Tab-separated table of C-alpha atoms in Angstrom:
chain	number	residue	atom	x	y	z
A	235	MET	CA	-58.303	30.695	-7.650
A	236	MET	CA	-54.483	29.934	-8.551
A	237	LYS	CA	-55.988	26.997	-11.097
A	238	LYS	CA	-56.441	29.677	-13.738
A	239	TYR	CA	-53.077	31.274	-13.634
A	240	VAL	CA	-51.309	28.456	-13.772
A	241	LYS	CA	-53.532	27.102	-16.803
A	242	ALA	CA	-52.658	30.075	-18.710
A	243	LEU	CA	-49.073	29.786	-17.782
A	244	ILE	CA	-49.274	26.302	-18.818
A	245	PHE	CA	-50.883	27.295	-22.370
A	246	LEU	CA	-48.397	30.309	-22.714
A	247	THR	CA	-45.267	27.990	-21.504
A	248	ALA	CA	-46.674	25.587	-23.998
A	249	CYS	CA	-46.652	27.873	-27.083
A	250	VAL	CA	-43.584	29.415	-26.516
A	251	LEU	CA	-42.000	25.650	-26.164
A	252	ILE	CA	-43.760	24.518	-29.183
A	253	ILE	CA	-42.759	27.876	-31.292
A	254	CYS	CA	-39.421	26.842	-30.205
A	255	SER	CA	-39.224	23.673	-31.239
A	256	ILE	CA	-40.328	24.065	-34.831
A	257	LEU	CA	-37.427	27.040	-34.836
A	258	SER	CA	-35.168	24.889	-33.320
A	259	ASN	CA	-35.597	21.880	-36.136
A	260	PHE	CA	-35.392	24.718	-38.337
A	261	ILE	CA	-31.895	26.162	-37.470
A	262	TYR	CA	-30.395	22.813	-36.902
A	263	ASN	CA	-31.220	21.942	-40.468
A	264	GLN	CA	-29.881	25.483	-41.772
A	265	MET	CA	-26.738	25.972	-39.450
A	266	THR	CA	-25.742	21.963	-40.762
A	267	VAL	CA	-22.543	22.766	-43.200
A	268	THR	CA	-22.492	20.604	-46.026
A	269	VAL	CA	-18.983	18.933	-46.838
A	270	THR	CA	-17.258	16.851	-48.940
A	271	LYS	CA	-15.191	13.877	-47.329
A	272	GLY	CA	-11.581	13.186	-47.784
A	273	ILE	CA	-9.303	10.362	-46.385
A	274	ALA	CA	-6.328	11.955	-44.995
A	275	TYR	CA	-3.121	9.667	-44.895
A	276	THR	CA	0.008	11.244	-46.261
A	277	GLN	CA	-1.858	13.913	-48.147
A	278	VAL	CA	-4.869	16.546	-47.831
A	279	TYR	CA	-5.951	19.119	-50.036
A	280	ASN	CA	-4.566	22.714	-48.891
A	281	GLN	CA	-7.863	24.060	-48.675
A	282	ALA	CA	-8.625	22.017	-46.219
A	283	VAL	CA	-5.738	22.829	-44.176
A	284	TYR	CA	-6.361	25.862	-41.831
A	285	THR	CA	-4.054	27.451	-39.201
A	286	ASP	CA	-4.554	28.872	-35.649
A	287	GLU	CA	-1.828	29.789	-32.901
A	288	SER	CA	-1.335	26.420	-32.279
A	289	GLY	CA	-0.407	25.366	-35.957
A	290	SER	CA	-1.772	24.010	-39.010
A	291	TYR	CA	-4.880	21.643	-38.738
A	292	ILE	CA	-7.908	19.361	-40.698
A	293	TYR	CA	-11.036	19.391	-39.434
A	294	GLU	CA	-12.011	15.947	-39.016
A	295	ILE	CA	-15.245	13.855	-39.515
A	296	VAL	CA	-16.533	12.759	-36.203
A	297	GLU	CA	-19.486	10.052	-36.455
A	298	LYS	CA	-22.082	10.537	-33.308
A	299	GLU	CA	-25.730	8.691	-31.932
A	300	SER	CA	-27.870	11.911	-31.617
A	301	TRP	CA	-32.021	12.280	-31.343
A	302	ASN	CA	-32.315	11.898	-35.120
A	303	GLY	CA	-30.078	8.968	-35.989
A	304	THR	CA	-26.456	8.966	-36.885
A	305	ILE	CA	-25.196	12.810	-36.931
A	306	TYR	CA	-21.529	14.094	-38.406
A	307	LYS	CA	-19.719	16.089	-36.419
A	308	VAL	CA	-16.138	18.030	-37.131
A	309	VAL	CA	-13.284	18.633	-34.524
A	310	LYS	CA	-10.051	19.830	-35.112
A	311	ASN	CA	-7.286	17.522	-36.035
A	312	TYR	CA	-3.553	19.153	-35.534
A	313	ILE	CA	-1.301	18.189	-38.259
A	314	VAL	CA	2.231	18.976	-39.228
A	315	VAL	CA	2.903	20.173	-42.621
A	316	ALA	CA	5.942	19.212	-44.929
A	317	GLU	CA	5.219	20.751	-47.791
A	318	VAL	CA	2.614	22.666	-49.823
A	319	GLY	CA	1.895	21.415	-53.191
A	320	GLU	CA	-0.059	23.074	-56.209
A	321	ILE	CA	-2.985	21.263	-55.050
A	322	TYR	CA	-1.845	19.267	-51.996
A	323	SER	CA	0.022	19.565	-48.741
A	324	THR	CA	1.951	16.580	-47.666
A	325	LEU	CA	2.192	15.417	-43.939
A	326	MET	CA	4.793	14.714	-41.850
A	327	GLY	CA	3.682	10.979	-41.074
A	328	THR	CA	0.961	9.686	-41.553
A	329	VAL	CA	-2.351	10.366	-40.271
A	330	GLN	CA	-5.708	8.025	-41.384
A	331	VAL	CA	-8.761	10.095	-40.289
A	332	ASP	CA	-11.606	11.529	-42.319
A	333	TYR	CA	-11.761	14.740	-42.769
A	334	ALA	CA	-14.036	17.106	-44.431
A	335	VAL	CA	-12.382	18.784	-48.109
A	336	ASN	CA	-14.485	21.272	-49.225
A	337	THR	CA	-17.363	23.516	-46.754
A	338	SER	CA	-20.138	25.367	-48.023
A	339	LYS	CA	-19.414	28.292	-44.944
A	340	SER	CA	-16.527	28.539	-42.596
A	341	LEU	CA	-16.428	25.543	-39.952
A	342	ALA	CA	-16.133	25.501	-36.316
A	343	GLU	CA	-15.152	23.002	-33.553
A	344	ASN	CA	-18.165	20.750	-32.895
A	345	SER	CA	-20.271	22.006	-35.931
A	346	PHE	CA	-22.443	20.104	-37.268
A	347	VAL	CA	-22.468	18.952	-40.851
A	348	GLU	CA	-23.674	16.822	-43.994
A	349	ILE	CA	-21.394	14.766	-46.383
A	350	THR	CA	-22.393	15.166	-49.720
A	351	SER	CA	-20.651	13.174	-52.450
A	352	GLY	CA	-21.095	15.499	-55.480
A	353	SER	CA	-23.438	18.196	-57.224
A	354	GLU	CA	-24.591	19.295	-60.342
A	355	THR	CA	-23.215	22.136	-62.174
A	356	VAL	CA	-24.980	25.848	-62.576
A	357	SER	CA	-23.545	28.879	-64.163
A	358	ASP	CA	-22.929	31.204	-61.194
A	359	THR	CA	-21.144	34.523	-60.435
A	360	TYR	CA	-18.502	35.037	-57.833
A	361	ILE	CA	-17.633	37.930	-56.359
A	362	VAL	CA	-14.176	37.783	-55.437
A	363	VAL	CA	-12.587	40.355	-52.743
A	364	LEU	CA	-8.718	40.423	-53.051
A	365	SER	CA	-6.370	42.756	-50.871
A	366	ASP	CA	-6.536	45.621	-53.124
A	367	GLU	CA	-8.896	44.970	-55.681
A	368	VAL	CA	-12.507	43.658	-56.338
A	369	LEU	CA	-13.169	40.870	-59.194
A	370	ILE	CA	-16.324	39.502	-60.520
A	371	ILE	CA	-15.657	36.379	-62.192
A	372	GLU	CA	-18.245	34.245	-64.367
A	373	GLU	CA	-18.475	30.849	-63.736
A	374	GLU	CA	-19.728	28.243	-66.067
A	375	ASN	CA	-19.256	25.013	-64.681
A	376	ALA	CA	-20.195	26.426	-61.101
A	377	LYS	CA	-21.376	23.474	-58.647
A	378	SER	CA	-24.806	23.834	-57.245
A	379	ILE	CA	-23.514	24.076	-53.963
A	380	PHE	CA	-21.156	26.662	-53.647
A	381	TYR	CA	-17.931	25.609	-51.384
A	382	GLU	CA	-16.154	28.765	-50.735
A	383	ASN	CA	-12.659	27.533	-49.816
A	384	GLU	CA	-12.444	25.377	-52.756
A	385	VAL	CA	-13.314	28.194	-54.818
A	386	LYS	CA	-10.760	30.169	-52.952
A	387	ALA	CA	-8.102	27.192	-53.622
A	388	LYS	CA	-8.813	27.456	-57.191
A	389	LEU	CA	-8.828	31.426	-57.469
A	390	PHE	CA	-5.094	31.305	-55.866
A	391	THR	CA	-3.733	28.882	-58.130
A	392	SER	CA	-4.724	30.942	-61.158
A	393	LEU	CA	-4.461	34.638	-59.560
A	394	GLU	CA	-1.466	33.609	-57.464
A	395	GLN	CA	-2.632	35.939	-55.308
A	396	ASP	CA	-4.154	35.207	-51.424
A	397	VAL	CA	-8.439	35.619	-52.002
A	398	GLU	CA	-9.902	37.297	-49.060
A	399	ARG	CA	-13.643	36.435	-49.763
A	400	VAL	CA	-15.402	34.925	-52.052
A	401	ILE	CA	-19.176	35.306	-52.497
A	402	SER	CA	-21.517	33.194	-54.543
A	403	LEU	CA	-24.347	35.425	-56.399
A	404	ASN	CA	-26.718	32.316	-57.138
A	405	ASP	CA	-26.329	32.200	-53.133
A	406	TRP	CA	-26.632	35.672	-52.275
A	407	GLU	CA	-30.151	35.792	-55.185
A	408	SER	CA	-31.009	32.704	-52.833
A	409	PHE	CA	-31.153	34.067	-50.038
A	410	ILE	CA	-32.675	37.264	-50.881
A	411	ASN	CA	-35.574	34.738	-52.127
A	412	GLN	CA	-36.152	33.259	-49.192
A	413	ILE	CA	-36.782	36.842	-46.976
A	414	PRO	CA	-40.553	36.963	-47.585
A	415	LYS	CA	-40.891	33.286	-46.412
A	416	LEU	CA	-38.413	34.540	-43.131
A	417	ILE	CA	-40.972	37.526	-42.912
A	418	ILE	CA	-44.020	35.568	-42.779
A	419	SER	CA	-42.750	32.579	-40.300
A	420	GLY	CA	-42.007	36.087	-37.566
A	421	VAL	CA	-45.505	37.202	-38.384
A	422	LEU	CA	-46.812	33.696	-37.909
A	423	ILE	CA	-44.929	33.474	-34.503
A	424	ILE	CA	-45.873	37.054	-33.399
A	425	LEU	CA	-49.943	36.252	-34.466
A	426	SER	CA	-49.572	32.800	-32.661
A	427	LEU	CA	-48.132	34.452	-29.215
A	428	THR	CA	-50.633	36.934	-29.258
A	429	PHE	CA	-53.712	34.511	-29.828
A	430	CYS	CA	-52.189	32.453	-26.647
A	431	ILE	CA	-51.531	35.624	-24.641
A	432	ILE	CA	-55.144	36.710	-25.487
A	433	PHE	CA	-56.580	33.288	-24.806
A	434	CYS	CA	-54.821	33.410	-21.638
A	435	PHE	CA	-56.033	36.879	-20.227
A	436	LYS	CA	-59.494	35.270	-21.342
A	437	THR	CA	-59.086	32.430	-19.073
A	438	ILE	CA	-58.003	34.660	-16.083
A	439	LYS	CA	-61.393	36.371	-16.391
A	440	GLN	CA	-63.003	32.908	-16.864
A	441	LYS	CA	-65.058	33.868	-20.063
A	442	LYS	CA	-66.576	32.073	-22.324
A	443	ASN	CA	-65.736	31.263	-26.105
A	444	SER	CA	-61.898	31.612	-25.374
A	445	ILE	CA	-61.278	27.990	-27.187
A	446	LYS	CA	-61.193	29.826	-30.429
A	447	TYR	CA	-57.971	31.975	-29.538
A	448	ILE	CA	-56.256	28.811	-28.957
A	449	ILE	CA	-57.403	26.745	-31.537
A	450	SER	CA	-56.007	29.912	-34.059
A	451	SER	CA	-53.077	30.027	-31.945
A	452	GLY	CA	-52.492	26.064	-33.243
A	453	ALA	CA	-53.562	26.855	-36.728
A	454	PHE	CA	-50.859	30.002	-36.829
A	455	LEU	CA	-48.256	27.069	-35.368
A	456	VAL	CA	-48.915	24.418	-38.135
A	457	ALA	CA	-48.523	27.360	-40.942
A	458	LEU	CA	-45.289	27.963	-39.431
A	459	PHE	CA	-44.323	24.416	-39.859
A	460	PHE	CA	-44.852	24.227	-43.231
A	461	VAL	CA	-43.931	27.754	-44.328
A	462	LEU	CA	-40.462	27.062	-42.560
A	463	ASN	CA	-40.078	23.442	-44.002
A	464	PHE	CA	-40.465	25.401	-47.599
A	465	THR	CA	-37.373	27.564	-46.408
A	466	ASP	CA	-33.744	26.759	-47.534
A	467	LEU	CA	-31.482	29.173	-46.813
A	468	PRO	CA	-28.141	29.334	-48.775
A	469	SER	CA	-25.386	27.678	-46.057
A	470	SER	CA	-22.327	29.888	-47.556
A	471	ILE	CA	-24.464	32.972	-46.388
A	472	LEU	CA	-25.469	32.183	-43.138
A	473	PRO	CA	-23.285	32.999	-40.195
A	474	SER	CA	-20.725	30.027	-38.727
A	475	GLU	CA	-22.385	30.074	-34.826
A	476	ASN	CA	-25.133	32.078	-34.383
A	477	ILE	CA	-27.992	32.385	-37.098
A	478	PHE	CA	-29.427	35.656	-35.257
A	479	ASP	CA	-26.288	37.690	-35.883
A	480	ILE	CA	-27.945	40.463	-37.513
A	481	LYS	CA	-24.233	42.023	-37.427
A	482	HIS	CA	-23.084	39.068	-39.752
A	483	TYR	CA	-26.170	39.906	-42.632
A	484	ILE	CA	-25.560	43.470	-42.081
A	485	ASP	CA	-21.472	43.326	-42.940
A	486	LEU	CA	-22.395	41.004	-45.840
A	487	TYR	CA	-24.859	43.142	-47.263
A	488	CYS	CA	-23.053	46.395	-46.944
A	489	THR	CA	-19.922	44.631	-48.361
A	490	LEU	CA	-21.899	43.507	-51.551
A	491	ASN	CA	-23.735	47.257	-51.789
A	492	SER	CA	-20.146	48.681	-51.698
A	493	LEU	CA	-18.797	46.079	-54.187
A	494	LEU	CA	-21.914	45.986	-56.901
B	90	MET	CA	-39.422	28.807	26.628
B	91	LYS	CA	-39.560	31.582	24.188
B	92	LEU	CA	-35.463	31.074	23.511
B	93	SER	CA	-36.323	27.698	22.638
B	94	LYS	CA	-39.055	28.648	19.858
B	95	ILE	CA	-36.977	31.297	18.189
B	96	PHE	CA	-33.892	28.806	18.318
B	97	ILE	CA	-35.980	25.838	16.717
B	98	SER	CA	-37.634	28.397	14.215
B	99	ALA	CA	-34.194	29.931	13.399
B	100	LEU	CA	-32.997	26.491	12.972
B	101	PHE	CA	-35.934	25.239	10.260
B	102	LEU	CA	-35.720	28.735	8.607
B	103	ILE	CA	-31.926	28.077	8.223
B	104	ILE	CA	-32.859	24.468	6.757
B	105	GLY	CA	-35.377	25.755	4.377
B	106	ILE	CA	-32.966	28.702	3.068
B	107	LEU	CA	-30.323	25.601	2.371
B	108	CYS	CA	-32.741	23.690	0.664
B	109	LEU	CA	-33.268	26.455	-1.590
B	110	VAL	CA	-30.088	26.945	-2.475
B	111	PRO	CA	-29.652	24.479	-5.204
B	112	PHE	CA	-32.820	26.401	-7.001
B	113	LEU	CA	-31.671	29.728	-6.554
B	114	TYR	CA	-28.407	28.607	-7.823
B	115	ILE	CA	-29.988	27.229	-11.140
B	116	GLY	CA	-32.144	30.542	-11.310
B	117	THR	CA	-29.030	32.878	-11.223
B	118	MET	CA	-26.328	30.750	-13.003
B	119	SER	CA	-28.608	29.780	-15.974
B	120	LEU	CA	-29.142	33.578	-16.780
B	121	SER	CA	-27.207	33.383	-20.120
B	122	ILE	CA	-28.457	34.422	-23.499
B	123	ASP	CA	-26.080	32.174	-25.230
B	124	ALA	CA	-27.388	29.439	-23.167
B	125	TYR	CA	-30.953	29.419	-23.760
B	126	TYR	CA	-30.353	30.206	-27.390
B	127	GLU	CA	-28.167	26.519	-27.550
B	128	ILE	CA	-31.371	24.310	-25.430
B	129	PHE	CA	-34.174	26.077	-26.809
B	130	LEU	CA	-32.932	27.070	-30.627
B	131	SER	CA	-29.595	25.915	-31.658
B	132	ASP	CA	-30.119	22.262	-31.149
B	133	PHE	CA	-33.267	20.595	-31.634
B	134	LYS	CA	-31.917	17.416	-29.054
B	135	TYR	CA	-33.048	19.027	-26.153
B	136	LEU	CA	-36.163	19.952	-26.935
B	137	SER	CA	-36.862	16.857	-29.011
B	138	ARG	CA	-35.802	14.618	-25.708
B	139	PHE	CA	-38.542	17.112	-23.223
B	140	TRP	CA	-41.294	16.190	-25.968
B	141	LEU	CA	-40.413	12.349	-25.868
B	142	SER	CA	-40.191	12.406	-22.006
B	143	LEU	CA	-43.664	13.760	-22.002
B	144	PHE	CA	-45.197	11.243	-24.113
B	145	LEU	CA	-43.666	8.617	-22.660
B	146	CYS	CA	-44.892	9.855	-18.757
B	147	SER	CA	-48.345	10.834	-19.983
B	148	SER	CA	-48.304	7.173	-21.690
B	149	VAL	CA	-47.445	5.455	-18.680
B	150	VAL	CA	-50.031	7.677	-16.808
B	151	PHE	CA	-52.522	6.988	-19.074
B	152	VAL	CA	-52.320	3.274	-18.757
B	153	GLN	CA	-51.026	3.455	-14.769
B	154	ILE	CA	-54.590	4.833	-13.957
B	155	ILE	CA	-56.761	1.954	-15.874
B	156	VAL	CA	-54.548	-0.702	-14.184
B	157	SER	CA	-54.899	1.510	-10.796
B	158	CYS	CA	-58.478	1.428	-10.702
B	159	LEU	CA	-59.335	-1.964	-11.781
B	160	ALA	CA	-56.884	-3.280	-9.030
B	161	GLY	CA	-57.768	-0.729	-6.524
B	162	PHE	CA	-61.593	-1.718	-7.084
B	163	ALA	CA	-60.822	-5.708	-7.024
B	164	PHE	CA	-58.893	-5.279	-3.745
B	165	ALA	CA	-61.790	-2.676	-2.113
B	166	LYS	CA	-64.595	-4.043	-3.276
B	167	CYS	CA	-64.468	-7.795	-4.648
B	168	LYS	CA	-64.258	-10.801	-2.487
B	169	PHE	CA	-61.596	-13.713	-3.822
B	170	LYS	CA	-59.454	-16.092	-2.380
B	171	GLY	CA	-55.745	-15.264	-1.420
B	172	LYS	CA	-56.702	-11.299	-1.519
B	173	ASN	CA	-55.038	-10.652	1.750
B	174	ALA	CA	-52.094	-12.519	0.751
B	175	LEU	CA	-51.723	-10.737	-2.790
B	176	TYR	CA	-52.525	-7.245	-1.499
B	177	PHE	CA	-49.714	-7.964	1.229
B	178	ALA	CA	-47.457	-9.116	-1.734
B	179	LEU	CA	-48.003	-5.870	-3.318
B	180	ILE	CA	-47.112	-3.621	-0.566
B	181	ILE	CA	-44.257	-5.514	-0.422
B	182	ILE	CA	-43.019	-5.412	-3.999
B	183	MET	CA	-44.161	-1.347	-3.337
B	184	VAL	CA	-41.520	-1.097	-0.575
B	185	MET	CA	-38.810	-3.443	-2.642
B	186	PRO	CA	-35.898	-0.938	-4.143
B	187	LEU	CA	-35.856	-0.462	-8.073
B	188	GLN	CA	-32.401	-1.688	-8.416
B	189	VAL	CA	-34.183	-5.246	-6.944
B	190	THR	CA	-35.798	-5.729	-10.245
B	191	LEU	CA	-33.309	-4.555	-12.828
B	192	VAL	CA	-31.647	-7.626	-13.913
B	193	PRO	CA	-34.722	-9.669	-13.877
B	194	ASN	CA	-36.747	-7.062	-16.247
B	195	TYR	CA	-33.589	-6.558	-18.282
B	196	THR	CA	-33.124	-10.657	-18.478
B	197	MET	CA	-36.949	-10.448	-19.630
B	198	PHE	CA	-36.759	-8.005	-22.075
B	199	LEU	CA	-33.957	-9.725	-23.581
B	200	GLN	CA	-35.775	-12.957	-24.047
B	201	LEU	CA	-38.679	-10.699	-25.464
B	202	GLY	CA	-36.589	-8.593	-27.807
B	203	LEU	CA	-37.747	-5.298	-25.923
B	204	LEU	CA	-34.188	-4.369	-25.323
B	205	ASP	CA	-33.361	-0.794	-26.959
B	206	THR	CA	-36.903	-0.172	-27.246
B	207	TYR	CA	-39.520	2.451	-25.297
B	208	TRP	CA	-41.527	-0.449	-24.314
B	209	SER	CA	-38.873	-1.478	-22.119
B	210	LEU	CA	-39.496	1.793	-19.889
B	211	ILE	CA	-43.543	2.019	-20.382
B	212	LEU	CA	-43.962	-1.560	-19.828
B	213	PRO	CA	-42.637	-1.710	-15.953
B	214	SER	CA	-43.530	1.742	-15.039
B	215	MET	CA	-47.272	0.864	-16.184
B	216	PHE	CA	-47.562	-1.597	-13.325
B	217	LEU	CA	-45.968	0.063	-10.146
B	218	PRO	CA	-48.040	-0.674	-6.947
B	219	LEU	CA	-48.201	2.482	-5.601
B	220	GLY	CA	-51.207	3.778	-7.239
B	221	ALA	CA	-53.185	0.364	-7.040
B	222	PHE	CA	-52.323	0.626	-3.034
B	223	ILE	CA	-53.385	4.386	-2.901
B	224	LEU	CA	-56.389	3.864	-4.646
B	225	THR	CA	-57.559	0.451	-2.942
B	226	GLN	CA	-57.305	3.018	0.532
B	227	ALA	CA	-60.118	5.527	-1.624
B	228	PHE	CA	-61.815	3.192	-3.210
B	229	LYS	CA	-62.522	1.082	0.667
B	230	ALA	CA	-64.110	4.278	2.083
B	231	VAL	CA	-66.582	4.482	-0.636
B	232	PRO	CA	-70.078	2.721	0.481
B	233	THR	CA	-70.711	-0.686	-1.165
B	234	GLU	CA	-74.538	0.373	-1.428
B	235	ILE	CA	-73.653	2.868	-3.622
B	236	MET	CA	-72.225	0.126	-5.843
B	237	GLU	CA	-75.017	-2.268	-5.782
B	238	ALA	CA	-77.510	0.907	-6.285
B	239	ALA	CA	-75.693	1.470	-9.412
B	240	MET	CA	-75.597	-2.230	-10.612
B	241	LEU	CA	-79.398	-2.755	-9.816
B	242	ASP	CA	-79.535	0.438	-12.451
B	243	GLY	CA	-78.003	-1.496	-14.979
B	244	ALA	CA	-74.041	-0.511	-14.805
B	245	ASN	CA	-71.537	-2.827	-15.348
B	246	VAL	CA	-68.574	-3.140	-13.512
B	247	PHE	CA	-66.399	-1.067	-15.799
B	248	VAL	CA	-68.970	2.022	-15.321
B	249	VAL	CA	-69.218	1.466	-11.789
B	250	ILE	CA	-65.158	1.765	-11.310
B	251	PHE	CA	-64.815	4.517	-13.997
B	252	ARG	CA	-67.569	6.729	-13.973
B	253	ILE	CA	-68.640	6.148	-10.160
B	254	PHE	CA	-65.507	5.225	-8.193
B	255	ALA	CA	-62.579	7.053	-9.588
B	256	SER	CA	-64.872	10.181	-10.193
B	257	MET	CA	-66.011	10.138	-6.629
B	258	ASN	CA	-62.099	9.458	-5.555
B	259	LYS	CA	-60.761	12.478	-7.839
B	260	SER	CA	-57.790	13.308	-5.618
B	261	ALA	CA	-56.943	10.232	-5.431
B	262	VAL	CA	-56.677	9.502	-9.294
B	263	VAL	CA	-54.986	13.009	-9.767
B	264	CYS	CA	-52.413	12.167	-6.709
B	265	VAL	CA	-51.850	9.037	-8.432
B	266	SER	CA	-50.973	10.365	-12.106
B	267	LEU	CA	-48.897	13.351	-10.605
B	268	LEU	CA	-46.608	10.618	-8.282
B	269	ILE	CA	-46.314	8.247	-11.256
B	270	PHE	CA	-45.332	11.665	-13.367
B	271	MET	CA	-42.961	12.314	-11.455
B	272	ASP	CA	-41.536	8.893	-10.711
B	273	CYS	CA	-41.420	8.367	-14.974
B	274	TRP	CA	-40.107	11.898	-15.213
B	275	ASN	CA	-37.166	11.457	-13.040
B	276	MET	CA	-36.393	7.925	-14.048
B	277	VAL	CA	-32.592	7.262	-14.902
B	278	GLU	CA	-31.685	4.089	-14.293
B	279	GLN	CA	-33.687	2.235	-16.135
B	280	PRO	CA	-33.089	4.267	-19.482
B	281	VAL	CA	-29.204	3.650	-18.656
B	282	ALA	CA	-29.665	-0.322	-18.218
B	283	TYR	CA	-32.538	-0.876	-21.288
B	284	LEU	CA	-31.773	1.429	-23.692
B	285	LYS	CA	-28.217	0.648	-25.391
B	286	ASP	CA	-28.547	4.091	-28.354
B	287	TYR	CA	-27.964	7.152	-26.544
B	288	SER	CA	-30.440	8.329	-29.172
B	289	LYS	CA	-33.039	7.186	-27.152
B	290	TYR	CA	-32.565	8.669	-24.206
B	291	PRO	CA	-35.187	10.791	-22.227
B	292	LEU	CA	-33.999	14.104	-20.971
B	293	SER	CA	-34.042	13.256	-17.279
B	294	VAL	CA	-30.861	11.120	-18.778
B	295	ILE	CA	-29.512	13.902	-20.794
B	296	LEU	CA	-29.300	15.880	-17.631
B	297	VAL	CA	-27.154	13.511	-16.414
B	298	TYR	CA	-24.946	13.088	-19.183
B	299	LEU	CA	-23.744	16.497	-20.018
B	300	PRO	CA	-20.191	17.361	-20.105
B	301	PRO	CA	-19.246	19.211	-16.930
B	302	GLU	CA	-17.706	22.422	-19.422
B	303	THR	CA	-21.581	22.998	-20.315
B	304	LEU	CA	-22.817	23.717	-16.920
B	305	THR	CA	-24.714	26.915	-17.874
B	306	ALA	CA	-26.353	24.926	-20.967
B	307	HIS	CA	-26.917	22.063	-18.289
B	308	LEU	CA	-28.759	24.164	-16.194
B	309	VAL	CA	-30.668	25.839	-18.454
B	310	CYS	CA	-31.790	21.969	-19.337
B	311	CYS	CA	-32.767	21.717	-15.786
B	312	VAL	CA	-35.358	24.918	-15.857
B	313	LEU	CA	-36.776	22.792	-18.753
B	314	ALA	CA	-36.868	19.862	-16.809
B	315	VAL	CA	-38.295	21.264	-14.155
B	316	LEU	CA	-41.222	23.128	-16.188
B	317	PRO	CA	-43.908	20.076	-16.537
B	318	VAL	CA	-43.399	18.979	-12.930
B	319	LEU	CA	-43.742	22.439	-11.326
B	320	TYR	CA	-46.990	23.502	-13.204
B	321	LEU	CA	-48.577	20.173	-12.418
B	322	PHE	CA	-47.930	20.623	-8.790
B	323	LEU	CA	-48.972	24.554	-8.865
B	324	TYR	CA	-52.233	23.309	-10.991
B	325	PHE	CA	-52.905	20.215	-8.263
B	326	ASN	CA	-50.981	21.010	-5.301
B	327	LYS	CA	-55.082	20.163	-3.387
B	328	GLU	CA	-55.735	17.336	-5.225
B	329	LEU	CA	-52.119	15.822	-4.524
B	330	ILE	CA	-52.139	16.730	-0.618
B	331	GLU	CA	-55.855	15.472	-0.561
B	332	GLY	CA	-54.627	12.187	-1.898
B	333	ILE	CA	-51.991	11.551	0.021
B	334	SER	CA	-53.926	11.522	3.107
B	335	LEU	CA	-56.429	9.137	1.485
B	336	GLY	CA	-53.061	6.574	1.241
B	337	GLN	CA	-52.914	6.661	4.508
B	338	VAL	CA	-54.089	3.386	6.489
B	339	LYS	CA	-57.289	3.543	8.637
């Protein structure tokens, strides 16, 4: 008597866990921040220096072993800056660590990072938000991976004023282009769960021919895996911690809508 | 008389509630959306270990059932020299603590080049004597005439074991599968001893190695670890109880 309920529950849980596995693999890949590596010694790049209430720090790149081999994480490494130059900050003493120089989006403590050495040159348009105005800058020799902090540092030098934010229109367009795939993924998740729930009800009522529902649910899961495999969201547009942070996307949309 | 009964009932009720406290703690303290997001969505590490553990345990159970059926049949129905001594040795190995075999196994795997591979976890678990012991007791209860009749009809020894003896003792086979699965699911010492690579650790070891500052995530991980065992017990509880009672020496 109880077995049919447990069987239904097992199938439902397995379906949810498979969906979570596919999604978590996708989220892990998307949330990994692309960075370029530098070796700190007596100097570090200006764009790699951050400040909080405890002082100035750089993000040290730490190598770790994980489920998929070697992964890289960043941790805060506090430094004492003696002098700030045009490109480099000179440190008080020496620090011998690998650190993140250019980052595709803002880093947080323990963020997963992927190290790249170089990228192709493309033309891009930057929306530059200054304290009192907004500029639209065409860049013919932009990097294919948009590093916000690097662009900010360059603009700070050329404009000689603080840059609040820089948004790459290439990344925004790329993000908009990926939305249909995300909608399809959402629909596939709903369909897969619905068919699994139907299968569970049929199992509880001990009806025949219920196997087709679980096969359909499995087929939708396979489709979900492939759709997400072909989805690549630009890192600079994504929030730094939770990919489902809807407020972040709404704020970004509102900012761009008001600017353009 | 009545007062003493009430006292004993109250005592057992308190003990029962105390046993449930850790589970209630997990249930209440793990209720955090952020922690569930971290374990189930943000980092594939936990679910990948979950599937890995499930695969390891399923492989062990599959081979263990085959080995246990063969050994059980041999001890229950075959006549050969030294059978009783071998059965006695099997029982001695069964009651031996796991830690006794860790170092000899480690040395053996080192020589075979199997250290830091999943074979070092799977191989020793495949030949645990508990399954053979339970199935020997179960197969002893099957009349020898059935085996003889089947053989007269042309069935070979494997058909007799897996189609007749195993299917006549489904509850014992299910009980062995469950006990071995639980044993394998909860293993901690073997992965720590035989696997050097942190990335190969199963879920049971991850639970031990999670840093204390991630307590809520740890508790959500506990929920994940409980699921397969809980479902298996709920599904097969009748067979498990029947199977354990079969394992008692008659």
